[in-house]
Amino acid sequence: AEYMGRQQSRDCVMRGGIGFVCVLIVLIGTATGAPVSDKFKNLLTWTVDHTQSEAKHFLSAIQSIANTTTANGALGNLKSAISNLMNPTTTATAPQNNSTAKSADGTTATKGKRCVFVHGLSFLPDVASGPSTPSFSWYWGEVEKHTAQCSEHIFTHQNTMIKSWHDPELYRETCEIVSGHSEDKVIRNTIVFTHSMGSLMLAAGIESHSCSIDHWSSTWYALGTPPPTLNNRPLTMAYLLRAAADVSEPQMEKMNVYLKGAIGVDGVGLIDQKSGSLFRSLSCLAELSTCHNMPSPETRQRVAQILHDEVSGAVCGRSGYGLGATAIMSVSEWMWTDKPSDGVVDTDACVALFGKERFDGSYESPFFVSNVNHFDLACKHGDGDAKDAKVCSWFSIRK
């Protein structure tokens, strides 16, 4: 019952229509003496109070049956369990904070949850390594001004160039920060935003049981996420990286110029000067033979499933030019691909990771295909004029 409950707990909250299934699971577990954690009971109590009314109707029907039978044994336990769930001594309530603030677009939002922003490839190791900060304009622009719903802004600074998303040191560090260094590594009362490889880092942490998300109190949103395995859905960036492994030094310098022009970085390119080869994270994303300790296909599939199941929303870009501030169209064109992309990640690959049927072209949708590029997705350059380019506005209404 405990195992089944954990599998269904997300649906209890996120899809109230099957709340009665989860209620039945916990009732059976209680009646038969199977161990059911207090945390899960608390979740179910909250579910009964907050999901569709069918859950309470279901409980009422079961209670009527229990009332007409013996109060001894399992039915007695069942009756008691129903009573406790329908009339709990202490009702579980979602954490509240009634303070309000206005976001950049003038809308009022309730503040109460800490917000953690996990970046992807930094291309600027010195800036991206160190303690978390309340802002990170080089990567995220002024997104903190668009997220008035956050009681606290936490921006990670991790060296994502020399460590790959599946390296334990990196994903454990990510879990530590996102969970607030909690003893049980559970992410609570938090809105998590992950960009690009940052999404893979958190998913790898969850897959390895380095942390978990309490979906009752927390949400996770992923932007510009590459698939954990390329297979037949190659990253746009992968063409560049695979080519980079075999080109001459003059050609490599040309590629570096493209990259620097795309992201506005002086002195940082694709090559780790210490090793003379591609940075580890890049070689692993491109699945080159130089990437050691690659995760197994089974692990990658689990990571992909976690991304599909655990996130509350996602944004995928479809324009290499985007808002024009750091146009990477030239990079996309130079990589011999005409597939829609954000200049780094193929649009179809990103969308397929979360399920095409969930996406919309409006920023009001949790799952949003936006007419911007990979760097625009992090709100680095503000909102575009069109409704399908308002990424910062998308941030402002995520809860």
Tab-separated table of C-alpha atoms in Angstrom:
chain	number	residue	atom	x	y	z
A	1	ALA	CA	0.000	0.000	0.000
A	2	GLU	CA	2.834	2.364	0.851
A	3	TYR	CA	4.539	1.693	-2.482
A	4	MET	CA	1.328	2.106	-4.471
A	5	GLY	CA	0.543	5.232	-2.516
A	6	ARG	CA	3.824	6.840	-3.438
A	7	GLN	CA	3.199	6.101	-7.093
A	8	GLN	CA	-0.261	7.661	-6.949
A	9	SER	CA	0.426	10.543	-4.557
A	10	ARG	CA	1.252	13.009	-7.335
A	11	ASP	CA	-2.011	12.278	-9.069
A	12	CYS	CA	-3.900	12.811	-5.818
A	13	VAL	CA	-2.919	16.443	-5.861
A	14	MET	CA	-2.270	17.220	-9.514
A	15	ARG	CA	-5.204	15.250	-10.947
A	16	GLY	CA	-7.966	15.323	-8.399
A	17	GLY	CA	-10.241	13.259	-10.618
A	18	ILE	CA	-8.575	10.052	-9.453
A	19	GLY	CA	-8.242	11.174	-5.859
A	20	PHE	CA	-10.642	8.451	-4.741
A	21	VAL	CA	-8.209	5.804	-6.016
A	22	CYS	CA	-5.512	7.124	-3.721
A	23	VAL	CA	-7.956	7.390	-0.850
A	24	LEU	CA	-8.897	3.732	-1.338
A	25	ILE	CA	-5.227	2.713	-1.337
A	26	VAL	CA	-4.488	4.383	1.974
A	27	LEU	CA	-7.707	3.015	3.503
A	28	ILE	CA	-6.874	-0.531	2.474
A	29	GLY	CA	-3.397	-0.114	3.872
A	30	THR	CA	-4.742	1.167	7.178
A	31	ALA	CA	-7.417	-1.497	7.482
A	32	THR	CA	-5.024	-4.353	6.796
A	33	GLY	CA	-2.300	-3.024	9.016
A	34	ALA	CA	0.072	-2.296	6.151
A	35	PRO	CA	2.565	0.450	7.009
A	36	VAL	CA	1.446	3.799	5.630
A	37	SER	CA	3.625	6.786	6.390
A	38	ASP	CA	2.295	9.816	8.253
A	39	LYS	CA	3.459	11.958	5.360
A	40	PHE	CA	1.261	10.039	2.935
A	41	LYS	CA	-1.717	10.084	5.313
A	42	ASN	CA	-1.285	13.834	5.600
A	43	LEU	CA	-1.232	14.134	1.826
A	44	LEU	CA	-4.429	12.130	1.550
A	45	THR	CA	-6.130	14.246	4.191
A	46	TRP	CA	-5.309	17.327	2.190
A	47	THR	CA	-6.450	15.555	-1.007
A	48	VAL	CA	-9.880	14.819	0.436
A	49	ASP	CA	-10.293	18.485	1.327
A	50	HIS	CA	-8.995	19.933	-1.916
A	51	THR	CA	-9.666	17.610	-4.840
A	52	GLN	CA	-12.913	16.957	-6.634
A	53	SER	CA	-15.967	16.198	-4.529
A	54	GLU	CA	-16.044	12.606	-5.804
A	55	ALA	CA	-13.436	11.710	-3.197
A	56	LYS	CA	-15.710	12.602	-0.269
A	57	HIS	CA	-18.715	11.007	-1.945
A	58	PHE	CA	-16.671	7.853	-2.314
A	59	LEU	CA	-15.720	7.925	1.357
A	60	SER	CA	-19.327	8.479	2.377
A	61	ALA	CA	-20.411	5.431	0.390
A	62	ILE	CA	-17.731	3.259	1.972
A	63	GLN	CA	-18.621	4.577	5.418
A	64	SER	CA	-22.264	3.614	4.910
A	65	ILE	CA	-21.201	0.054	4.151
A	66	ALA	CA	-18.957	-0.033	7.196
A	67	ASN	CA	-21.781	1.231	9.418
A	68	THR	CA	-23.993	-1.728	8.481
A	69	THR	CA	-21.373	-4.347	9.345
A	70	THR	CA	-19.418	-5.405	12.365
A	71	ALA	CA	-17.149	-2.853	13.991
A	72	ASN	CA	-14.621	-5.571	14.782
A	73	GLY	CA	-11.468	-6.501	12.904
A	74	ALA	CA	-10.520	-4.973	9.589
A	75	LEU	CA	-13.908	-3.293	9.000
A	76	GLY	CA	-13.626	-1.591	12.338
A	77	ASN	CA	-10.211	-0.280	11.345
A	78	LEU	CA	-11.608	0.745	7.983
A	79	LYS	CA	-14.457	2.643	9.621
A	80	SER	CA	-12.014	4.401	11.910
A	81	ALA	CA	-9.726	5.266	9.030
A	82	ILE	CA	-12.613	6.740	7.050
A	83	SER	CA	-13.712	8.793	10.022
A	84	ASN	CA	-10.210	10.108	10.565
A	85	LEU	CA	-9.849	11.087	6.936
A	86	MET	CA	-13.244	12.729	6.661
A	87	ASN	CA	-13.027	14.516	9.983
A	88	PRO	CA	-9.338	14.817	10.793
A	89	THR	CA	-8.365	16.253	14.149
A	90	THR	CA	-5.813	18.415	12.409
A	91	THR	CA	-6.567	19.297	8.815
A	92	ALA	CA	-3.540	19.522	6.552
A	93	THR	CA	-3.326	22.846	4.830
A	94	ALA	CA	-0.968	24.134	2.233
A	95	PRO	CA	1.612	26.573	3.612
A	96	GLN	CA	0.301	30.117	3.477
A	97	ASN	CA	1.849	33.549	3.506
A	98	ASN	CA	-0.544	36.378	2.863
A	99	SER	CA	1.996	39.056	2.003
A	100	THR	CA	1.588	40.410	-1.508
A	101	ALA	CA	3.752	42.242	-4.014
A	102	LYS	CA	3.460	43.548	-7.538
A	103	SER	CA	5.466	41.989	-10.351
A	104	ALA	CA	7.028	43.891	-13.229
A	105	ASP	CA	3.844	43.598	-15.279
A	106	GLY	CA	1.779	45.182	-12.506
A	107	THR	CA	-0.026	42.041	-11.398
A	108	THR	CA	-0.337	41.209	-7.715
A	109	ALA	CA	0.885	37.838	-6.503
A	110	THR	CA	0.875	36.136	-3.116
A	111	LYS	CA	4.350	35.639	-1.723
A	112	GLY	CA	5.232	32.592	0.291
A	113	LYS	CA	7.505	30.148	-1.512
A	114	ARG	CA	11.236	30.270	-1.998
A	115	CYS	CA	12.242	30.169	-5.659
A	116	VAL	CA	15.389	28.397	-6.801
A	117	PHE	CA	16.873	28.985	-10.249
A	118	VAL	CA	19.240	26.281	-11.542
A	119	HIS	CA	21.312	27.279	-14.556
A	120	GLY	CA	22.654	25.015	-17.288
A	121	LEU	CA	25.921	25.348	-19.189
A	122	SER	CA	27.514	28.541	-17.969
A	123	PHE	CA	30.304	29.140	-20.537
A	124	LEU	CA	31.659	31.392	-17.806
A	125	PRO	CA	33.119	29.073	-15.149
A	126	ASP	CA	34.489	31.814	-12.886
A	127	VAL	CA	31.133	33.591	-12.596
A	128	ALA	CA	29.109	30.396	-12.322
A	129	SER	CA	31.085	28.859	-9.462
A	130	GLY	CA	30.443	29.799	-5.868
A	131	PRO	CA	27.686	30.432	-3.306
A	132	SER	CA	24.108	31.031	-4.390
A	133	THR	CA	23.048	34.648	-4.819
A	134	PRO	CA	19.708	36.588	-4.846
A	135	SER	CA	20.225	37.488	-8.521
A	136	PHE	CA	22.258	36.335	-11.532
A	137	SER	CA	21.668	38.857	-14.307
A	138	TRP	CA	24.361	37.480	-16.618
A	139	TYR	CA	22.323	34.299	-16.999
A	140	TRP	CA	18.750	35.063	-15.875
A	141	GLY	CA	18.434	38.771	-16.655
A	142	GLU	CA	16.037	40.445	-14.200
A	143	VAL	CA	13.731	37.484	-13.727
A	144	GLU	CA	13.495	38.268	-10.005
A	145	LYS	CA	11.497	41.389	-10.947
A	146	HIS	CA	9.007	39.164	-12.769
A	147	THR	CA	8.528	36.663	-9.943
A	148	ALA	CA	6.801	38.576	-7.170
A	149	GLN	CA	5.253	35.300	-5.999
A	150	CYS	CA	8.631	34.342	-4.532
A	151	SER	CA	9.441	35.126	-0.920
A	152	GLU	CA	13.115	34.484	-1.658
A	153	HIS	CA	15.200	34.195	-4.821
A	154	ILE	CA	18.075	31.717	-4.877
A	155	PHE	CA	20.294	31.513	-7.962
A	156	THR	CA	22.762	28.642	-8.120
A	157	HIS	CA	26.356	29.097	-9.254
A	158	GLN	CA	27.833	25.772	-10.320
A	159	ASN	CA	30.662	24.873	-12.651
A	160	THR	CA	28.693	23.072	-15.322
A	161	MET	CA	31.530	23.051	-17.820
A	162	ILE	CA	33.959	20.614	-16.239
A	163	LYS	CA	31.202	18.483	-14.693
A	164	SER	CA	28.464	16.760	-16.653
A	165	TRP	CA	24.809	16.475	-15.645
A	166	HIS	CA	25.209	12.843	-14.606
A	167	ASP	CA	28.256	13.410	-12.396
A	168	PRO	CA	27.255	12.625	-8.775
A	169	GLU	CA	29.124	15.614	-7.367
A	170	LEU	CA	27.124	18.006	-9.558
A	171	TYR	CA	23.629	16.553	-9.136
A	172	ARG	CA	24.101	16.039	-5.394
A	173	GLU	CA	25.169	19.653	-5.062
A	174	THR	CA	22.062	20.653	-7.018
A	175	CYS	CA	19.859	18.622	-4.696
A	176	GLU	CA	21.471	20.181	-1.623
A	177	ILE	CA	20.747	23.696	-2.838
A	178	VAL	CA	17.249	23.065	-4.144
A	179	SER	CA	16.166	21.186	-0.992
A	180	GLY	CA	17.519	23.970	1.184
A	181	HIS	CA	20.065	21.571	2.700
A	182	SER	CA	17.232	19.774	4.488
A	183	GLU	CA	18.211	16.649	6.365
A	184	ASP	CA	15.869	14.381	4.413
A	185	LYS	CA	16.659	16.123	1.071
A	186	VAL	CA	12.958	16.727	0.351
A	187	ILE	CA	12.172	19.868	-1.669
A	188	ARG	CA	9.376	21.660	0.202
A	189	ASN	CA	7.551	24.984	-0.180
A	190	THR	CA	9.642	25.774	-3.241
A	191	ILE	CA	9.190	26.767	-6.868
A	192	VAL	CA	12.095	25.385	-8.897
A	193	PHE	CA	13.090	26.773	-12.295
A	194	THR	CA	15.721	24.826	-14.219
A	195	HIS	CA	17.224	25.870	-17.532
A	196	SER	CA	18.822	23.604	-20.141
A	197	MET	CA	21.254	21.127	-18.588
A	198	GLY	CA	20.074	22.287	-15.155
A	199	SER	CA	16.905	20.258	-15.722
A	200	LEU	CA	18.963	17.116	-16.326
A	201	MET	CA	20.987	17.782	-13.174
A	202	LEU	CA	17.916	17.899	-10.943
A	203	ALA	CA	16.318	14.905	-12.689
A	204	ALA	CA	19.524	12.911	-12.212
A	205	GLY	CA	19.500	13.840	-8.537
A	206	ILE	CA	15.937	12.608	-8.142
A	207	GLU	CA	16.694	9.428	-10.078
A	208	SER	CA	19.621	8.674	-7.753
A	209	HIS	CA	17.472	9.379	-4.658
A	210	SER	CA	19.711	12.310	-3.738
A	211	CYS	CA	16.548	14.390	-3.313
A	212	SER	CA	12.810	14.291	-3.951
A	213	ILE	CA	9.980	16.762	-4.486
A	214	ASP	CA	7.045	17.208	-2.129
A	215	HIS	CA	4.406	17.883	-4.793
A	216	TRP	CA	1.949	19.013	-2.160
A	217	SER	CA	3.984	22.152	-1.486
A	218	SER	CA	6.416	22.480	-4.404
A	219	THR	CA	6.485	22.781	-8.188
A	220	TRP	CA	9.204	22.331	-10.801
A	221	TYR	CA	9.401	24.134	-14.154
A	222	ALA	CA	11.920	23.248	-16.874
A	223	LEU	CA	13.072	25.481	-19.739
A	224	GLY	CA	14.956	24.569	-22.918
A	225	THR	CA	15.618	21.042	-21.698
A	226	PRO	CA	17.723	18.714	-23.853
A	227	PRO	CA	16.812	15.021	-23.736
A	228	PRO	CA	19.091	12.947	-21.478
A	229	THR	CA	19.905	10.797	-24.485
A	230	LEU	CA	20.234	11.945	-28.069
A	231	ASN	CA	19.253	8.732	-29.852
A	232	ASN	CA	17.323	9.784	-32.954
A	233	ARG	CA	16.526	13.228	-31.575
A	234	PRO	CA	19.900	14.959	-31.889
A	235	LEU	CA	20.522	18.268	-30.185
A	236	THR	CA	21.244	21.112	-32.549
A	237	MET	CA	24.291	21.792	-30.387
A	238	ALA	CA	25.443	18.209	-30.867
A	239	TYR	CA	26.253	18.819	-34.518
A	240	LEU	CA	28.578	21.605	-33.484
A	241	LEU	CA	30.196	19.626	-30.695
A	242	ARG	CA	30.759	16.494	-32.748
A	243	ALA	CA	32.293	18.557	-35.499
A	244	ALA	CA	34.440	20.397	-32.951
A	245	ALA	CA	36.090	17.157	-31.895
A	246	ASP	CA	37.559	16.635	-35.370
A	247	VAL	CA	38.291	20.079	-36.784
A	248	SER	CA	41.577	21.898	-37.152
A	249	GLU	CA	42.646	24.693	-34.822
A	250	PRO	CA	41.668	27.518	-37.257
A	251	GLN	CA	38.227	25.976	-37.691
A	252	MET	CA	37.877	25.596	-33.935
A	253	GLU	CA	38.667	29.264	-33.473
A	254	LYS	CA	35.950	30.104	-35.994
A	255	MET	CA	33.477	28.047	-33.989
A	256	ASN	CA	34.543	29.800	-30.805
A	257	VAL	CA	33.931	33.165	-32.463
A	258	TYR	CA	30.414	32.063	-33.371
A	259	LEU	CA	29.775	30.901	-29.834
A	260	LYS	CA	31.163	34.038	-28.191
A	261	GLY	CA	29.102	36.209	-30.481
A	262	ALA	CA	26.004	34.191	-29.673
A	263	ILE	CA	26.191	34.484	-25.895
A	264	GLY	CA	28.242	37.619	-25.409
A	265	VAL	CA	31.207	35.973	-23.683
A	266	ASP	CA	34.764	37.109	-24.170
A	267	GLY	CA	37.516	34.549	-23.715
A	268	VAL	CA	35.354	31.459	-23.170
A	269	GLY	CA	34.725	28.932	-25.892
A	270	LEU	CA	34.331	25.207	-26.316
A	271	ILE	CA	37.796	24.099	-25.310
A	272	ASP	CA	39.081	23.447	-21.815
A	273	GLN	CA	42.507	25.078	-21.906
A	274	LYS	CA	43.841	22.670	-19.277
A	275	SER	CA	43.054	19.548	-21.259
A	276	GLY	CA	43.091	20.988	-24.753
A	277	SER	CA	39.807	19.223	-25.565
A	278	LEU	CA	36.118	19.944	-25.302
A	279	PHE	CA	34.813	20.722	-21.837
A	280	ARG	CA	33.532	17.525	-20.227
A	281	SER	CA	29.912	18.628	-20.133
A	282	LEU	CA	29.961	19.394	-23.853
A	283	SER	CA	31.540	16.103	-24.867
A	284	CYS	CA	28.982	14.235	-22.756
A	285	LEU	CA	26.018	16.124	-24.199
A	286	ALA	CA	27.299	15.221	-27.664
A	287	GLU	CA	27.864	11.617	-26.531
A	288	LEU	CA	31.456	11.586	-27.700
A	289	SER	CA	33.786	8.733	-26.830
A	290	THR	CA	35.848	11.158	-24.740
A	291	CYS	CA	33.001	11.327	-22.202
A	292	HIS	CA	33.776	8.747	-19.544
A	293	ASN	CA	31.289	7.113	-17.167
A	294	MET	CA	28.242	7.787	-19.299
A	295	PRO	CA	24.986	6.677	-17.689
A	296	SER	CA	23.375	3.470	-18.888
A	297	PRO	CA	20.438	3.549	-21.314
A	298	GLU	CA	18.176	2.397	-18.452
A	299	THR	CA	19.309	5.281	-16.249
A	300	ARG	CA	18.746	7.770	-19.040
A	301	GLN	CA	15.258	6.429	-19.594
A	302	ARG	CA	14.454	6.835	-15.904
A	303	VAL	CA	15.769	10.395	-15.988
A	304	ALA	CA	13.587	11.126	-19.026
A	305	GLN	CA	10.565	9.628	-17.261
A	306	ILE	CA	11.217	11.768	-14.195
A	307	LEU	CA	11.262	14.877	-16.365
A	308	HIS	CA	7.986	13.848	-17.964
A	309	ASP	CA	6.255	12.969	-14.697
A	310	GLU	CA	7.655	15.392	-12.133
A	311	VAL	CA	7.572	18.816	-13.803
A	312	SER	CA	4.555	21.074	-13.478
A	313	GLY	CA	5.349	22.966	-16.663
A	314	ALA	CA	7.984	23.479	-19.351
A	315	VAL	CA	8.994	25.936	-22.059
A	316	CYS	CA	10.644	25.027	-25.369
A	317	GLY	CA	12.030	27.606	-27.791
A	318	ARG	CA	11.640	27.516	-31.556
A	319	SER	CA	13.673	30.460	-32.884
A	320	GLY	CA	17.445	30.684	-33.182
A	321	TYR	CA	17.123	34.429	-33.663
A	322	GLY	CA	14.659	34.887	-30.833
A	323	LEU	CA	14.469	38.395	-29.413
A	324	GLY	CA	17.644	39.352	-31.252
A	325	ALA	CA	19.736	40.400	-28.254
A	326	THR	CA	22.002	37.339	-28.524
A	327	ALA	CA	21.032	35.882	-31.870
A	328	ILE	CA	22.322	32.360	-32.393
A	329	MET	CA	20.718	31.822	-35.767
A	330	SER	CA	24.159	31.846	-37.380
A	331	VAL	CA	25.225	28.956	-35.176
A	332	SER	CA	22.158	26.940	-36.115
A	333	GLU	CA	22.662	27.571	-39.815
A	334	TRP	CA	26.326	26.638	-39.601
A	335	MET	CA	25.404	23.297	-38.107
A	336	TRP	CA	23.657	22.104	-41.258
A	337	THR	CA	20.206	21.641	-39.794
A	338	ASP	CA	16.930	23.192	-40.810
A	339	LYS	CA	14.865	21.625	-38.020
A	340	PRO	CA	13.031	24.045	-35.685
A	341	SER	CA	15.168	24.784	-32.656
A	342	ASP	CA	16.024	27.414	-30.087
A	343	GLY	CA	19.502	27.504	-31.604
A	344	VAL	CA	20.794	24.897	-29.165
A	345	VAL	CA	18.039	22.352	-28.495
A	346	ASP	CA	15.726	20.967	-31.160
A	347	THR	CA	12.158	22.055	-30.512
A	348	ASP	CA	10.667	18.639	-31.259
A	349	ALA	CA	13.099	16.911	-28.907
A	350	CYS	CA	12.284	19.298	-26.077
A	351	VAL	CA	8.524	19.026	-26.588
A	352	ALA	CA	8.584	15.218	-26.907
A	353	LEU	CA	10.340	14.973	-23.555
A	354	PHE	CA	7.245	16.288	-21.762
A	355	GLY	CA	4.474	15.259	-24.179
A	356	LYS	CA	3.410	17.210	-27.258
A	357	GLU	CA	-0.256	17.173	-26.273
A	358	ARG	CA	0.452	19.291	-23.179
A	359	PHE	CA	1.901	22.308	-25.022
A	360	ASP	CA	0.319	25.568	-26.121
A	361	GLY	CA	1.570	28.690	-27.870
A	362	SER	CA	0.539	31.050	-25.083
A	363	TYR	CA	2.604	32.095	-22.083
A	364	GLU	CA	-0.491	31.523	-19.958
A	365	SER	CA	-0.083	27.778	-20.449
A	366	PRO	CA	2.230	25.886	-18.063
A	367	PHE	CA	3.622	24.044	-21.094
A	368	PHE	CA	4.610	26.711	-23.598
A	369	VAL	CA	6.314	26.664	-27.019
A	370	SER	CA	7.823	30.126	-27.309
A	371	ASN	CA	9.159	31.950	-30.340
A	372	VAL	CA	12.482	32.721	-28.621
A	373	ASN	CA	15.986	31.295	-28.488
A	374	HIS	CA	17.789	29.252	-25.864
A	375	PHE	CA	19.122	32.216	-23.890
A	376	ASP	CA	15.859	34.175	-24.111
A	377	LEU	CA	14.143	31.268	-22.338
A	378	ALA	CA	15.862	32.256	-19.085
A	379	CYS	CA	14.228	35.725	-19.246
A	380	LYS	CA	17.682	37.115	-19.977
A	381	HIS	CA	16.362	39.667	-22.462
A	382	GLY	CA	12.903	40.381	-21.106
A	383	ASP	CA	9.594	39.825	-22.886
A	384	GLY	CA	8.956	39.956	-26.589
A	385	ASP	CA	6.002	41.890	-27.997
A	386	ALA	CA	4.087	38.874	-29.275
A	387	LYS	CA	2.114	36.644	-26.921
A	388	ASP	CA	4.218	33.653	-27.910
A	389	ALA	CA	7.424	35.479	-26.913
A	390	LYS	CA	6.521	36.592	-23.398
A	391	VAL	CA	8.750	34.252	-21.439
A	392	CYS	CA	9.182	36.585	-18.449
A	393	SER	CA	5.410	36.876	-18.177
A	394	TRP	CA	5.278	33.076	-18.126
A	395	PHE	CA	7.565	33.125	-15.070
A	396	SER	CA	5.329	35.664	-13.322
A	397	ILE	CA	2.263	33.406	-13.191
A	398	ARG	CA	3.886	30.138	-12.181
A	399	LYS	CA	2.942	28.971	-8.712
